Amino acid sequence: MEIILTLREDITVPVELDALLPEKMQDMDVEEIKNIEVPQGRTTVKVGEIFDVKVIESDIPKMTIKNSSIKLKRVGEGMTTGEIVIEGDVGMHVGAEMKGGRIVVNGNADNWAGQGMKGGELIIKGNAGNYIGSAYRGGYKGMSGGLIVVEGNAGHEIGEHIVGGMIHIKGNVGYFVGIHAKGGIIRIDGDVPGRLGAEMIKGAIVVNGKVSEVLPSFKYEGIVENPVIKIKKKDEGTKIEGVYHLFTGDYVNNKPKGQLYISVASNPHLG
Amino acid sequence: MEYIIKNGIVFDPLNKVDGEQMDICIKDGVIVESVSEDAKVIDASGCVVMPGGIDSHTHIAGPKVNTGRLMRPEDSYKDLYLKRGLKPGTGFSIPTTYKTGYEYCEMGYTTAIEAAMPPLKAKHVHDEFVDTPQIDKGALTLFGNNWMVMRYLKEKDYELCAAYVAWVLKTVRGFAIKIVNPGGTEAWGWGRNVHGLDDPTPYFGITGREIVRGLGIVNEMLGLPHSIHVHPNDLGHPGNWKTTIETMDCVKDIEPKPKYGERETTYYNAHVQFHSYGGTSWKDFVSKGVEIAEYVNKVDHVVVDVGQITLDETTTMTADGPMEYDLHMSTGNKWANCDVELETGSGVVPFYYSPKGPVYSVQWAIGLDIFLNTDPSKVLLATDHPNGGPFTRFSRIIAWLMSKKYRDYWLNEKVHKWARTRSSVGDNDKEYTMYEIAQITRANQAKVLGLSLERGHLGVGAIADIAIYDIGPEEKDPKVIERAFRYAKYTFKNGEIVVKDGNIVKEVFGDTLYVDVKIDETLEKELMKDLEEVFKKDYTVQMENYKVPEYLANNWKVIQIDNSEIS
Ligand SMILES: [Zn+2]
């Protein structure tokens, strides 16, 4: 079954939609869905009050949000299966704590997309904010599985405390990519201003664009060609194409195993 | 208001009542012989009735608890308290003030003692007490690294030291003397620590032994209701069990002389689990819980609380600054640290005691070794909340103690095998009785705190703080035990029903206990000369700003002691 929610008009006070998982709404009829109460600011609102609700046939549990807004928060939080398609922008915490299934955002996403994500796929076609795939504020276990793809640019502290899984940003990013990383792979196709991998213990960051500077607490290991990235001992490895400067660190920690792969072609000034 | 609690199975160790079916009468907030026919009847048939629970060592208010709250939004995210008509709260290991009061009370607890108040930060502690409902509170006051104390003890001037302690307790409204890593917290101000009991503190040149003994002597000179409350040196280090016994042993000749209460001991060892470690490193780390228990059983002057590890994710916080730094360095986790001028310091580090961790499993087992081998009249249930785990786990600890089967299930199915091979928990068949549970959660606490005249028992004249649990006295099912002790059927506070079926039904605001010892006037004058100089020269505050004002309590409950003859 596919639930189609069309936002009637733009809202000013944010609404939290974590109660609307496609898997949970499979046995509901339109009226029931319209009556679900969701938090809006410090009060609640019924789904039917802000959305037009339509239900059509579908092989998988699916939800489509049309005319979406950055004021819609926590979309797909905790989702385990099925698919969510968002037409437009989406607010904070899209796909947070997601365990399975697939979310596609045909627009931009605000901060904390895929926070604490454990599995599944989160595809953002536009730009994304800060803390993608991070830990909960103050926590120390970020994304541990699954895939996040951002086709545009992203903000700061991407993959903060990442433990596993993969983040792929096709555009540019801000400072502190992979801060406190303890696993996982982060790929950046665009440019990075600096401080990538700060305090990382494990995991790998691959940058194909320009990196302004590498932290002095990283050790230069030389140039590698078409490397196979291994994070754990038993890992069969992830193959990437290209020629990279390899750094290890961050040596502010004891015995760090973090790896930075930085494109030689885009960064002749390094190494 | 009058109540009669009918047909409950009563466990009241201070009055030697062991599972007798009897009625308890309440009038005007206290327990009385009989009540009129107008009394409301509470049917407690088939239920266990105990005095209200007392936590004699917990961290629930003040600057370091609040620092823990501030640095751990993720702890708040995990646990929400949202009950209609009550203040919402958050926090699993470091709950907000209201949540703390509600949850203690839900468990049938009615008194809790904050275990580390820096005198200079006392206002913060009391300010949070004001917002902690349902329970009575008191604050152990830190003295073990205080410059004035170290100076007087170095000169062996016990009179002036006693006068100083009395002045501080009265001024900041503290309840008793707390000693944390004597000399070590001061040494941390110099980037160092002390290790054994005889390691001198930088600059002051005084040892832990001199501080513990000196404050032990001062405590009895003043006749304080509670004994010295000690967190010895070397907390959390393999091999520290010897220091622990040495520390206990170094005060054995001091006579208990309380001028209030019925205390018979002179030394309270806090969270002894953290101080019962054998081996030389984490690799050969073993339990010395049995050895510690044997020592405690053999002497008359010591009681211990366990500081049981509950194998949760929690937040450690202690005035033992160097120890928190070590913890931060070994885990890489975030860390906060503070130096409190002339008085003490502290640190805060979040910690996850994973059941699968070999060392954590042994720590868990050490606590149980101590519980299972110590005379139940000398051991107290506490988790050093939140250091060993949150107080909301007390009921699970009770289930471990009452059910060998449950303990074995954890030992064999849930924790790392080191717990089996490096402790003797698996070989021990002891199962706590209801009477013994009442001892380790109420009676012992009341007695050692010096509060057993009015608390921790159900005799006529006692404050009507009462817990009724929906459980039979012989119940062995751990699930039933855990549920029953987590949510009391009824909690009475000062003779009023405040919890019914595990829910807070009435919000009350407890008292704050403190001790005011009157000392000789000429001695006090002599002290003031020193103090005025110290405040002028070394403190960032003026003496007038140091005092905890009258308004910082819902109600002050002062224990007055006249000691004007010491000079
Ligand atoms: Zn403590």
PDB file of C-alpha atoms and ligand atoms in Angstrom, chain B residues 57 59 115 178 271 384 387, ligand 1:
ATOM      1  CA  HIS B  57      25.269   7.343  49.571  1.00  0.00           C
ATOM      2  CA  HIS B  59      24.781  11.754  44.056  1.00  0.00           C
ATOM      3  CA  ALA B 115      27.401  12.009  49.213  1.00  0.00           C
ATOM      4  CA  LYS B 178      33.008  13.044  53.865  1.00  0.00           C
ATOM      5  CA  HIS B 271      31.210   1.933  47.601  1.00  0.00           C
ATOM      6  CA  ASP B 384      26.956   5.000  44.539  1.00  0.00           C
ATOM      7  CA  ASN B 387      28.676   5.692  39.587  1.00  0.00           C
TER       8      ASN B 387
HETATM    9 ZN    ZN C   1      29.944   8.443  45.750  1.00  0.00          ZN
END
